[in-house]
Amino acid sequence: MAGVRECALAAADALELARDELCRLDSPAGDGDHGVTMALAAHAVRNALDAAPDASGADLLVHLAAAAGSVGGASGPLYASALLAAATTVRQAGPDTGTVPLVARCAEAAQAAIVNLGHAKPGDKTILDALDPAVRSLLLETSNTEMGDALAQAATAARAGAAATAQMTAAAGRARVLGERSRGFADPGATSMAIIIEAAASAFRGRPPRSATRP
Amino acid sequence: MAGVRECALAAADALELARDELCRLDSPAGDGDHGVTMALAAHAVRNALDAAPDASGADLLVHLAAAAGSVGGASGPLYASALLAAATTVRQAGPDTGTVPLVARCAEAAQAAIVNLGHAKPGDKTILDALDPAVRSLLLETSNTEMGDALAQAATAARAGAAATAQMTAAAGRARVLGERSRGFADPGATSMAIIIEAAASAFRGRPPRSATRP
Amino acid sequence: MTFKKLINDPFDVVDEALDGFVYAHSSLIALHEPRVVVRRSPAGSKVGIVVGGGSGHEPAFGGYVGLGMADAAACGNIFASPPPNVILSAIRAANHGHGVLMAYGNYAGDVMNFGLAAQLAAAEGIEVREVRVSDDVASAPKGEESKRRGIAGDIIVFKCAGAAAEGGRPLAEVERIARDANDWTRSMGVALSACEVPGSGRPTFELPDDQMEIGMGVHGEPGIKRGPLRPADEVAGVLVDTILADVESLRGDVALLVNGLGATAYVDQHILFRAARRALEARGLNVVRGYVGEFITSLEMAGASVTVTFLHDELLALLDAPASAPAFRN
Amino acid sequence: MTFKKLINDPFDVVDEALDGFVYAHSSLIALHEPRVVVRRSPAGSKVGIVVGGGSGHEPAFGGYVGLGMADAAACGNIFASPPPNVILSAIRAANHGHGVLMAYGNYAGDVMNFGLAAQLAAAEGIEVREVRVSDDVASAPKGEESKRRGIAGDIIVFKCAGAAAEGGRPLAEVERIARDANDWTRSMGVALSACEVPGSGRPTFELPDDQMEIGMGVHGEPGIKRGPLRPADEVAGVLVDTILADVESLRGDVALLVNGLGATAYVDQHILFRAARRALEARGLNVVRGYVGEFITSLEMAGASVTVTFLHDELLALLDAPASAPAFRN
Ligand SMILES: Nc1ncnc2c1ncn2[C@@H]1O[C@H](COP(=O)(O)OP(=O)(O)O)[C@@H](O)[C@H]1O
Ligand SMILES: Nc1ncnc2c1ncn2[C@@H]1O[C@H](COP(=O)(O)OP(=O)(O)O)[C@@H](O)[C@H]1O
Ligand SMILES: [Mg+2]
Ligand SMILES: [Mg+2]
Ligand SMILES: [Mg+2]
Ligand SMILES: [Mg+2]
């Protein structure tokens, strides 16, 4: 069964494939670099995974946080804090690993960390608009749900949330300046978050993530 | 009958109209500014004419030389030295003004001045390739030829000379570096020289110069 | 359309560029670690100044390291704030036991990364203060000054803070001065064409051939509106008027800085400087100091900004104090 | 495609730009007359140095007026040599009774205009010598060095001649040194895209999207050939190899100058500097001095050049001598 390592590798693959799309989404209202930043993060993630072949899930999450954070920008520290919060949640859970409720608690902690660092809220046209529906979806699941199914549900919710940002007015990040002119295109950070959750889901299903099937 | 002033005004008109064409010709092998430089010269010429309403032909030629020289570049000093040489020729001629042989001697002196300053020769793809055939045409005329006809003949020769530069390899000025790649387009300085002689001819015929009839 | 670049692997751009930049200025600066530029001869006993931000803004930020300016610059990826560990190294390098002031442009990413670094430094016992430069009047309305972006006003704030620190003032004073310089500084710019983040494969924005973007940031983030391209005098008038409308009591003397974004010719920058100076003087202000050139660029973007600092004696003296950094000398 | 410019009337570009430039650097320079830039405080008893050429190359040429460099710069229209009377004024302003050295790039127009000015000055009893900078190896083959154009090597020659004059050397010595600096200096550049002379309505050349022009001059005059755009390391290799192939006995120590033409990002310039330094060092040379930035531009042209000066002790000492001009400080 897939673990943190497989999910991270799937996310790295998917983010590298989505480089152009994420840059394109960051162009109209941002500075056009989100795809490059996430590709750099993917590269750092691969190095981190290679450097820690035997690490536990919680330790891997800490390494992934460092890797994500190393790229800087707005998304680096946000993803880093999210991954660190997830690592803490896994550690606190003790032996109870790999269950859907734990994943849901991790996602919830990740979201809280992002809010805590960035002071945005759902509806501000940020990463949170993909993460928040995913968290809510995961919290609805029970321990009887298959992990793959739970993540697939969460991924669908995240993707829908990311798509919905196209209708939002930005209230955080670089796009905020644009105000009304920021409408009409999806938020790049929400899109990368959706791609990551989709990749995790596909790792559990043994399928390539959705983005990887594109040309 | 047209004199130095009318010829200079006609030339100024024609050069301003030819600004784009001269810049275009200076682009493939030069620095793209010849039209701007000659338009600046035209502007200076108008000011010089306004400032010297009662000047004699020879004095006007000196003022025109200063005006042409004030724009600098390669063409400024070349046209200035040519006009200065013409002024000297007119002065030396004494009362014998406005005859075709005197104009021929002026043109000859102008050519010598350009050679003396720039050390180019006909065939080098320069101003001289328009001026040299015009000088030779003028020297063939007698004092019985009408000035307008003599200048028209010279203008035809100058235009043919300028057109022929398209087949030449540049051996002087900026275009020299290009060598063989300089073939295929007419020399901007030869073209501006042809335009000026055409304008002088048309001033004598009371027609607008050829270039002014273009869109 | 993509931009033609003289680079190798797009992912190596920042490190290769820093190598070249620091080597060429090795009498003044050195690399402390891959992304941290420090003074060649570390300053003695004084408050440390750390500046930094994303790369792609050269000569910012490494160009402002030197006597009378910063002690260290933390450099991020192109248009991306440096991460906390890089900033922490810069803080450590700048620290001489009198505390460290960090001055950086007010961007979401920088606020988070510098903030995290400050926490890490505090945990090591280094006293750190932060001043976020927020001079871009186009990026938030009056009353929301703290939400504004930092653009070319960075240079004024770095200069004044650096001079204060070099002059031996304590951390609280240096912080007060940096804040004061920021409070009295307003900027606004226009972009005429875009740039391309290496590896992104596309320009950061599209602008029709006859349009300019008014209020553009230094990363290609859009401004407040688009309009037809206008002559320099008119553009300067709009920028100066917007800046002056934002200030309550206009003081008599100002410093004027015109910053080229990268691809705009120097003659254009100089013409805009002249136009802005005349606009300011026509409105009764007195331009007593002028700076023109490329101080904080956006890769190969075309455009320029106008920065006005409303001066009082202290700020003027700090602006005029000696400085010797690759991109700023007095 | 035309270029977007921040200008007013195209015919006013040069005068308005000089006004802005000189105002912003008024602690160092002043306008002696509309097109002549001079030092703010004239130098004392020494050989005068006059530089100059067309405008559109900013910070050349006014940016090299100052202590340890030139006494006066004569500025022409865009890409057009100044006329003799302007140069004559510059000569007069620079003359302190010890003669004047004029250093300028070797272009047909400059040769004629500076030559005419020298004759006029001689008629006034001022002793004038001329050195034509001819560093561009792409512009004429070996053996025809005197036909070569002057590009970024200008700065090296101006610096060495300026230092020699400031050091009190007599005119013949200053001339010898300027010639020697020119003899030991070689450059070559690439252009990636064109610029537009204001008022001309068109780019100075057209270059396909995937091509560069190798050996391009600083006015958009074509180079020796076109080729596909290559990574910076390869471009540096070609430029360095062509430069080294032109020199007979390679000396150990060199100064390396990388000059951006205007629109090329500083990160690209810095990467090219790094690449050229590595290429020189791989070929056994030792880069002991480095300069990178925009020293002599071509309006908003994209591209850059590499200049190598093969050093001996005298040249190195002159390069390192103090200088304080708007665009060059030591
Ligand atoms: N305060 C914030 N909270 C949550 N997400 C944010 C915040 N600020 C920015 N973001 C996210 O970061 C994304 C931009 O990331 P990126 O382009 O990598 O950073 P930068 O803005 O520094 O260029 C935005 O699309 C948005 O989703
Ligand atoms: N030595 C020379 N003798 C005669 N004509 C010359 C010489 N050098 C250049 N020219 C002429 O000058 C023209 C270019 O003029 P212009 O563009 O105004 O000057 P620049 O080359 O300084 O930009 C060339 O087309 C050529 O006809
Ligand atoms: Mg971004
Ligand atoms: Mg020309
Ligand atoms: Mg960014
Ligand atoms: Mg020219």
PDB file of N, CA, C and O in Angstrom, chain C residues 142-193:
ATOM      1  N   LYS C 142      -5.229  54.527   0.221  1.00  0.00           N
ATOM      2  CA  LYS C 142      -4.853  55.264   1.419  1.00  0.00           C
ATOM      3  C   LYS C 142      -5.667  54.728   2.598  1.00  0.00           C
ATOM      4  O   LYS C 142      -6.813  54.339   2.456  1.00  0.00           O
ATOM      5  N   GLY C 143      -5.022  54.650   3.746  1.00  0.00           N
ATOM      6  CA  GLY C 143      -5.682  54.051   4.903  1.00  0.00           C
ATOM      7  C   GLY C 143      -5.298  52.592   5.061  1.00  0.00           C
ATOM      8  O   GLY C 143      -5.390  52.034   6.139  1.00  0.00           O
ATOM      9  N   GLU C 144      -4.877  51.965   3.941  1.00  0.00           N
ATOM     10  CA  GLU C 144      -4.413  50.573   4.018  1.00  0.00           C
ATOM     11  C   GLU C 144      -2.940  50.504   3.635  1.00  0.00           C
ATOM     12  O   GLU C 144      -2.515  49.580   2.942  1.00  0.00           O
ATOM     13  N   GLU C 145      -2.177  51.496   4.090  1.00  0.00           N
ATOM     14  CA  GLU C 145      -0.755  51.581   3.717  1.00  0.00           C
ATOM     15  C   GLU C 145       0.001  50.296   4.039  1.00  0.00           C
ATOM     16  O   GLU C 145       0.918  49.920   3.313  1.00  0.00           O
ATOM     17  N   SER C 146      -0.403  49.636   5.131  1.00  0.00           N
ATOM     18  CA  SER C 146       0.380  48.464   5.525  1.00  0.00           C
ATOM     19  C   SER C 146       0.185  47.290   4.569  1.00  0.00           C
ATOM     20  O   SER C 146       0.880  46.296   4.644  1.00  0.00           O
ATOM     21  N   LYS C 147      -0.788  47.396   3.670  1.00  0.00           N
ATOM     22  CA  LYS C 147      -0.979  46.327   2.683  1.00  0.00           C
ATOM     23  C   LYS C 147      -0.201  46.586   1.409  1.00  0.00           C
ATOM     24  O   LYS C 147      -0.217  45.764   0.491  1.00  0.00           O
ATOM     25  N   ARG C 148       0.428  47.749   1.321  1.00  0.00           N
ATOM     26  CA  ARG C 148       1.090  48.086   0.058  1.00  0.00           C
ATOM     27  C   ARG C 148       2.367  47.288  -0.176  1.00  0.00           C
ATOM     28  O   ARG C 148       3.062  46.943   0.771  1.00  0.00           O
ATOM     29  N   ARG C 149       2.670  47.093  -1.452  1.00  0.00           N
ATOM     30  CA  ARG C 149       3.902  46.410  -1.864  1.00  0.00           C
ATOM     31  C   ARG C 149       5.086  47.352  -1.725  1.00  0.00           C
ATOM     32  O   ARG C 149       4.952  48.586  -1.786  1.00  0.00           O
ATOM     33  N   GLY C 150       6.260  46.760  -1.620  1.00  0.00           N
ATOM     34  CA  GLY C 150       7.495  47.542  -1.656  1.00  0.00           C
ATOM     35  C   GLY C 150       8.094  47.461  -3.036  1.00  0.00           C
ATOM     36  O   GLY C 150       8.234  46.374  -3.592  1.00  0.00           O
ATOM     37  N   ILE C 151       8.413  48.627  -3.615  1.00  0.00           N
ATOM     38  CA  ILE C 151       9.086  48.606  -4.919  1.00  0.00           C
ATOM     39  C   ILE C 151      10.390  49.408  -4.771  1.00  0.00           C
ATOM     40  O   ILE C 151      11.185  49.104  -3.895  1.00  0.00           O
ATOM     41  N   ALA C 152      10.592  50.421  -5.597  1.00  0.00           N
ATOM     42  CA  ALA C 152      11.906  51.075  -5.580  1.00  0.00           C
ATOM     43  C   ALA C 152      12.184  51.851  -4.297  1.00  0.00           C
ATOM     44  O   ALA C 152      13.334  52.214  -4.020  1.00  0.00           O
ATOM     45  N   GLY C 153      11.143  52.081  -3.489  1.00  0.00           N
ATOM     46  CA  GLY C 153      11.354  52.719  -2.188  1.00  0.00           C
ATOM     47  C   GLY C 153      12.290  51.919  -1.297  1.00  0.00           C
ATOM     48  O   GLY C 153      12.895  52.462  -0.369  1.00  0.00           O
ATOM     49  N   ASP C 154      12.403  50.620  -1.592  1.00  0.00           N
ATOM     50  CA  ASP C 154      13.401  49.789  -0.906  1.00  0.00           C
ATOM     51  C   ASP C 154      14.734  50.507  -0.757  1.00  0.00           C
ATOM     52  O   ASP C 154      15.349  50.480   0.315  1.00  0.00           O
ATOM     53  N   ILE C 155      15.180  51.096  -1.844  1.00  0.00           N
ATOM     54  CA  ILE C 155      16.542  51.640  -1.876  1.00  0.00           C
ATOM     55  C   ILE C 155      16.671  52.795  -0.895  1.00  0.00           C
ATOM     56  O   ILE C 155      17.685  52.938  -0.208  1.00  0.00           O
ATOM     57  N   ILE C 156      15.633  53.608  -0.809  1.00  0.00           N
ATOM     58  CA  ILE C 156      15.652  54.738   0.132  1.00  0.00           C
ATOM     59  C   ILE C 156      15.690  54.210   1.572  1.00  0.00           C
ATOM     60  O   ILE C 156      16.462  54.700   2.407  1.00  0.00           O
ATOM     61  N   VAL C 157      14.865  53.215   1.836  1.00  0.00           N
ATOM     62  CA  VAL C 157      14.814  52.672   3.192  1.00  0.00           C
ATOM     63  C   VAL C 157      16.132  51.987   3.537  1.00  0.00           C
ATOM     64  O   VAL C 157      16.684  52.187   4.636  1.00  0.00           O
ATOM     65  N   PHE C 158      16.664  51.194   2.612  1.00  0.00           N
ATOM     66  CA  PHE C 158      17.951  50.526   2.880  1.00  0.00           C
ATOM     67  C   PHE C 158      19.040  51.571   3.159  1.00  0.00           C
ATOM     68  O   PHE C 158      19.863  51.414   4.045  1.00  0.00           O
ATOM     69  N   LYS C 159      19.021  52.631   2.353  1.00  0.00           N
ATOM     70  CA  LYS C 159      20.072  53.653   2.481  1.00  0.00           C
ATOM     71  C   LYS C 159      19.988  54.336   3.842  1.00  0.00           C
ATOM     72  O   LYS C 159      21.011  54.522   4.521  1.00  0.00           O
ATOM     73  N   CYS C 160      18.805  54.728   4.229  1.00  0.00           N
ATOM     74  CA  CYS C 160      18.661  55.458   5.499  1.00  0.00           C
ATOM     75  C   CYS C 160      18.942  54.541   6.679  1.00  0.00           C
ATOM     76  O   CYS C 160      19.650  54.930   7.624  1.00  0.00           O
ATOM     77  N   ALA C 161      18.425  53.323   6.637  1.00  0.00           N
ATOM     78  CA  ALA C 161      18.679  52.389   7.731  1.00  0.00           C
ATOM     79  C   ALA C 161      20.160  52.061   7.803  1.00  0.00           C
ATOM     80  O   ALA C 161      20.760  52.018   8.889  1.00  0.00           O
ATOM     81  N   GLY C 162      20.772  51.842   6.628  1.00  0.00           N
ATOM     82  CA  GLY C 162      22.195  51.506   6.591  1.00  0.00           C
ATOM     83  C   GLY C 162      23.050  52.624   7.146  1.00  0.00           C
ATOM     84  O   GLY C 162      23.991  52.380   7.910  1.00  0.00           O
ATOM     85  N   ALA C 163      22.699  53.850   6.793  1.00  0.00           N
ATOM     86  CA  ALA C 163      23.475  54.987   7.290  1.00  0.00           C
ATOM     87  C   ALA C 163      23.306  55.134   8.794  1.00  0.00           C
ATOM     88  O   ALA C 163      24.267  55.440   9.518  1.00  0.00           O
ATOM     89  N   ALA C 164      22.102  54.909   9.275  1.00  0.00           N
ATOM     90  CA  ALA C 164      21.860  55.015  10.718  1.00  0.00           C
ATOM     91  C   ALA C 164      22.672  53.970  11.469  1.00  0.00           C
ATOM     92  O   ALA C 164      23.297  54.262  12.491  1.00  0.00           O
ATOM     93  N   ALA C 165      22.671  52.748  10.950  1.00  0.00           N
ATOM     94  CA  ALA C 165      23.429  51.681  11.612  1.00  0.00           C
ATOM     95  C   ALA C 165      24.922  51.980  11.555  1.00  0.00           C
ATOM     96  O   ALA C 165      25.636  51.850  12.552  1.00  0.00           O
ATOM     97  N   GLU C 166      25.383  52.391  10.386  1.00  0.00           N
ATOM     98  CA  GLU C 166      26.811  52.702  10.235  1.00  0.00           C
ATOM     99  C   GLU C 166      27.210  53.834  11.164  1.00  0.00           C
ATOM    100  O   GLU C 166      28.353  53.890  11.638  1.00  0.00           O
ATOM    101  N   GLY C 167      26.259  54.718  11.430  1.00  0.00           N
ATOM    102  CA  GLY C 167      26.539  55.837  12.324  1.00  0.00           C
ATOM    103  C   GLY C 167      26.488  55.469  13.794  1.00  0.00           C
ATOM    104  O   GLY C 167      26.590  56.339  14.664  1.00  0.00           O
ATOM    105  N   GLY C 168      26.271  54.180  14.078  1.00  0.00           N
ATOM    106  CA  GLY C 168      26.355  53.719  15.455  1.00  0.00           C
ATOM    107  C   GLY C 168      25.062  53.821  16.242  1.00  0.00           C
ATOM    108  O   GLY C 168      25.048  53.619  17.452  1.00  0.00           O
ATOM    109  N   ARG C 169      23.957  54.098  15.572  1.00  0.00           N
ATOM    110  CA  ARG C 169      22.704  54.201  16.337  1.00  0.00           C
ATOM    111  C   ARG C 169      22.253  52.818  16.808  1.00  0.00           C
ATOM    112  O   ARG C 169      22.484  51.817  16.153  1.00  0.00           O
ATOM    113  N   PRO C 170      21.539  52.797  17.931  1.00  0.00           N
ATOM    114  CA  PRO C 170      21.054  51.512  18.460  1.00  0.00           C
ATOM    115  C   PRO C 170      19.872  50.977  17.643  1.00  0.00           C
ATOM    116  O   PRO C 170      19.264  51.702  16.851  1.00  0.00           O
ATOM    117  N   LEU C 171      19.579  49.697  17.875  1.00  0.00           N
ATOM    118  CA  LEU C 171      18.577  49.011  17.065  1.00  0.00           C
ATOM    119  C   LEU C 171      17.238  49.738  17.022  1.00  0.00           C
ATOM    120  O   LEU C 171      16.632  49.889  15.949  1.00  0.00           O
ATOM    121  N   ALA C 172      16.772  50.200  18.153  1.00  0.00           N
ATOM    122  CA  ALA C 172      15.457  50.854  18.177  1.00  0.00           C
ATOM    123  C   ALA C 172      15.461  52.108  17.303  1.00  0.00           C
ATOM    124  O   ALA C 172      14.484  52.404  16.606  1.00  0.00           O
ATOM    125  N   GLU C 173      16.571  52.828  17.338  1.00  0.00           N
ATOM    126  CA  GLU C 173      16.709  54.028  16.513  1.00  0.00           C
ATOM    127  C   GLU C 173      16.759  53.677  15.033  1.00  0.00           C
ATOM    128  O   GLU C 173      16.144  54.339  14.193  1.00  0.00           O
ATOM    129  N   VAL C 174      17.522  52.653  14.715  1.00  0.00           N
ATOM    130  CA  VAL C 174      17.635  52.233  13.321  1.00  0.00           C
ATOM    131  C   VAL C 174      16.256  51.805  12.809  1.00  0.00           C
ATOM    132  O   VAL C 174      15.857  52.149  11.687  1.00  0.00           O
ATOM    133  N   GLU C 175      15.534  51.102  13.644  1.00  0.00           N
ATOM    134  CA  GLU C 175      14.188  50.686  13.250  1.00  0.00           C
ATOM    135  C   GLU C 175      13.284  51.907  13.042  1.00  0.00           C
ATOM    136  O   GLU C 175      12.560  52.000  12.054  1.00  0.00           O
ATOM    137  N   ARG C 176      13.351  52.846  13.998  1.00  0.00           N
ATOM    138  CA  ARG C 176      12.527  54.050  13.869  1.00  0.00           C
ATOM    139  C   ARG C 176      12.837  54.780  12.564  1.00  0.00           C
ATOM    140  O   ARG C 176      11.943  55.221  11.826  1.00  0.00           O
ATOM    141  N   ILE C 177      14.108  54.883  12.264  1.00  0.00           N
ATOM    142  CA  ILE C 177      14.519  55.606  11.059  1.00  0.00           C
ATOM    143  C   ILE C 177      14.055  54.875   9.799  1.00  0.00           C
ATOM    144  O   ILE C 177      13.550  55.498   8.848  1.00  0.00           O
ATOM    145  N   ALA C 178      14.205  53.568   9.765  1.00  0.00           N
ATOM    146  CA  ALA C 178      13.762  52.807   8.594  1.00  0.00           C
ATOM    147  C   ALA C 178      12.258  52.988   8.384  1.00  0.00           C
ATOM    148  O   ALA C 178      11.777  53.196   7.270  1.00  0.00           O
ATOM    149  N   ARG C 179      11.516  52.945   9.482  1.00  0.00           N
ATOM    150  CA  ARG C 179      10.068  53.152   9.400  1.00  0.00           C
ATOM    151  C   ARG C 179       9.733  54.567   8.926  1.00  0.00           C
ATOM    152  O   ARG C 179       8.820  54.766   8.118  1.00  0.00           O
ATOM    153  N   ASP C 180      10.490  55.503   9.413  1.00  0.00           N
ATOM    154  CA  ASP C 180      10.253  56.900   9.037  1.00  0.00           C
ATOM    155  C   ASP C 180      10.557  57.091   7.542  1.00  0.00           C
ATOM    156  O   ASP C 180       9.786  57.746   6.826  1.00  0.00           O
ATOM    157  N   ALA C 181      11.659  56.516   7.086  1.00  0.00           N
ATOM    158  CA  ALA C 181      11.994  56.616   5.658  1.00  0.00           C
ATOM    159  C   ALA C 181      10.880  55.995   4.824  1.00  0.00           C
ATOM    160  O   ALA C 181      10.461  56.546   3.793  1.00  0.00           O
ATOM    161  N   ASN C 182      10.383  54.863   5.274  1.00  0.00           N
ATOM    162  CA  ASN C 182       9.285  54.216   4.541  1.00  0.00           C
ATOM    163  C   ASN C 182       8.027  55.083   4.580  1.00  0.00           C
ATOM    164  O   ASN C 182       7.354  55.254   3.560  1.00  0.00           O
ATOM    165  N   ASP C 183       7.746  55.655   5.735  1.00  0.00           N
ATOM    166  CA  ASP C 183       6.531  56.475   5.871  1.00  0.00           C
ATOM    167  C   ASP C 183       6.555  57.692   4.946  1.00  0.00           C
ATOM    168  O   ASP C 183       5.512  58.151   4.494  1.00  0.00           O
ATOM    169  N   TRP C 184       7.731  58.221   4.687  1.00  0.00           N
ATOM    170  CA  TRP C 184       7.834  59.433   3.874  1.00  0.00           C
ATOM    171  C   TRP C 184       8.122  59.137   2.397  1.00  0.00           C
ATOM    172  O   TRP C 184       8.413  60.054   1.631  1.00  0.00           O
ATOM    173  N   THR C 185       8.038  57.877   2.022  1.00  0.00           N
ATOM    174  CA  THR C 185       8.393  57.487   0.663  1.00  0.00           C
ATOM    175  C   THR C 185       7.195  56.877  -0.061  1.00  0.00           C
ATOM    176  O   THR C 185       6.503  56.028   0.484  1.00  0.00           O
ATOM    177  N   ARG C 186       6.950  57.359  -1.284  1.00  0.00           N
ATOM    178  CA  ARG C 186       5.838  56.858  -2.095  1.00  0.00           C
ATOM    179  C   ARG C 186       6.340  56.608  -3.501  1.00  0.00           C
ATOM    180  O   ARG C 186       7.122  57.405  -4.036  1.00  0.00           O
ATOM    181  N   SER C 187       5.849  55.557  -4.107  1.00  0.00           N
ATOM    182  CA  SER C 187       6.252  55.221  -5.473  1.00  0.00           C
ATOM    183  C   SER C 187       5.047  54.799  -6.291  1.00  0.00           C
ATOM    184  O   SER C 187       4.020  54.380  -5.758  1.00  0.00           O
ATOM    185  N   MET C 188       5.240  54.901  -7.605  1.00  0.00           N
ATOM    186  CA  MET C 188       4.278  54.291  -8.521  1.00  0.00           C
ATOM    187  C   MET C 188       4.958  54.142  -9.874  1.00  0.00           C
ATOM    188  O   MET C 188       5.767  54.981 -10.271  1.00  0.00           O
ATOM    189  N   GLY C 189       4.615  53.067 -10.559  1.00  0.00           N
ATOM    190  CA  GLY C 189       5.288  52.786 -11.820  1.00  0.00           C
ATOM    191  C   GLY C 189       4.332  52.422 -12.942  1.00  0.00           C
ATOM    192  O   GLY C 189       3.128  52.273 -12.743  1.00  0.00           O
ATOM    193  N   VAL C 190       4.908  52.308 -14.124  1.00  0.00           N
ATOM    194  CA  VAL C 190       4.163  51.796 -15.282  1.00  0.00           C
ATOM    195  C   VAL C 190       5.007  50.695 -15.917  1.00  0.00           C
ATOM    196  O   VAL C 190       6.230  50.749 -15.892  1.00  0.00           O
ATOM    197  N   ALA C 191       4.315  49.717 -16.480  1.00  0.00           N
ATOM    198  CA  ALA C 191       5.013  48.685 -17.253  1.00  0.00           C
ATOM    199  C   ALA C 191       4.580  48.807 -18.694  1.00  0.00           C
ATOM    200  O   ALA C 191       3.418  49.078 -18.994  1.00  0.00           O
ATOM    201  N   LEU C 192       5.528  48.614 -19.581  1.00  0.00           N
ATOM    202  CA  LEU C 192       5.235  48.695 -21.012  1.00  0.00           C
ATOM    203  C   LEU C 192       5.265  47.318 -21.660  1.00  0.00           C
ATOM    204  O   LEU C 192       4.640  47.102 -22.696  1.00  0.00           O
ATOM    205  N   SER C 193       6.028  46.414 -21.092  1.00  0.00           N
ATOM    206  CA  SER C 193       5.999  45.038 -21.603  1.00  0.00           C
ATOM    207  C   SER C 193       6.489  44.116 -20.506  1.00  0.00           C
ATOM    208  O   SER C 193       7.039  44.560 -19.499  1.00  0.00           O
TER     209      SER C 193
END
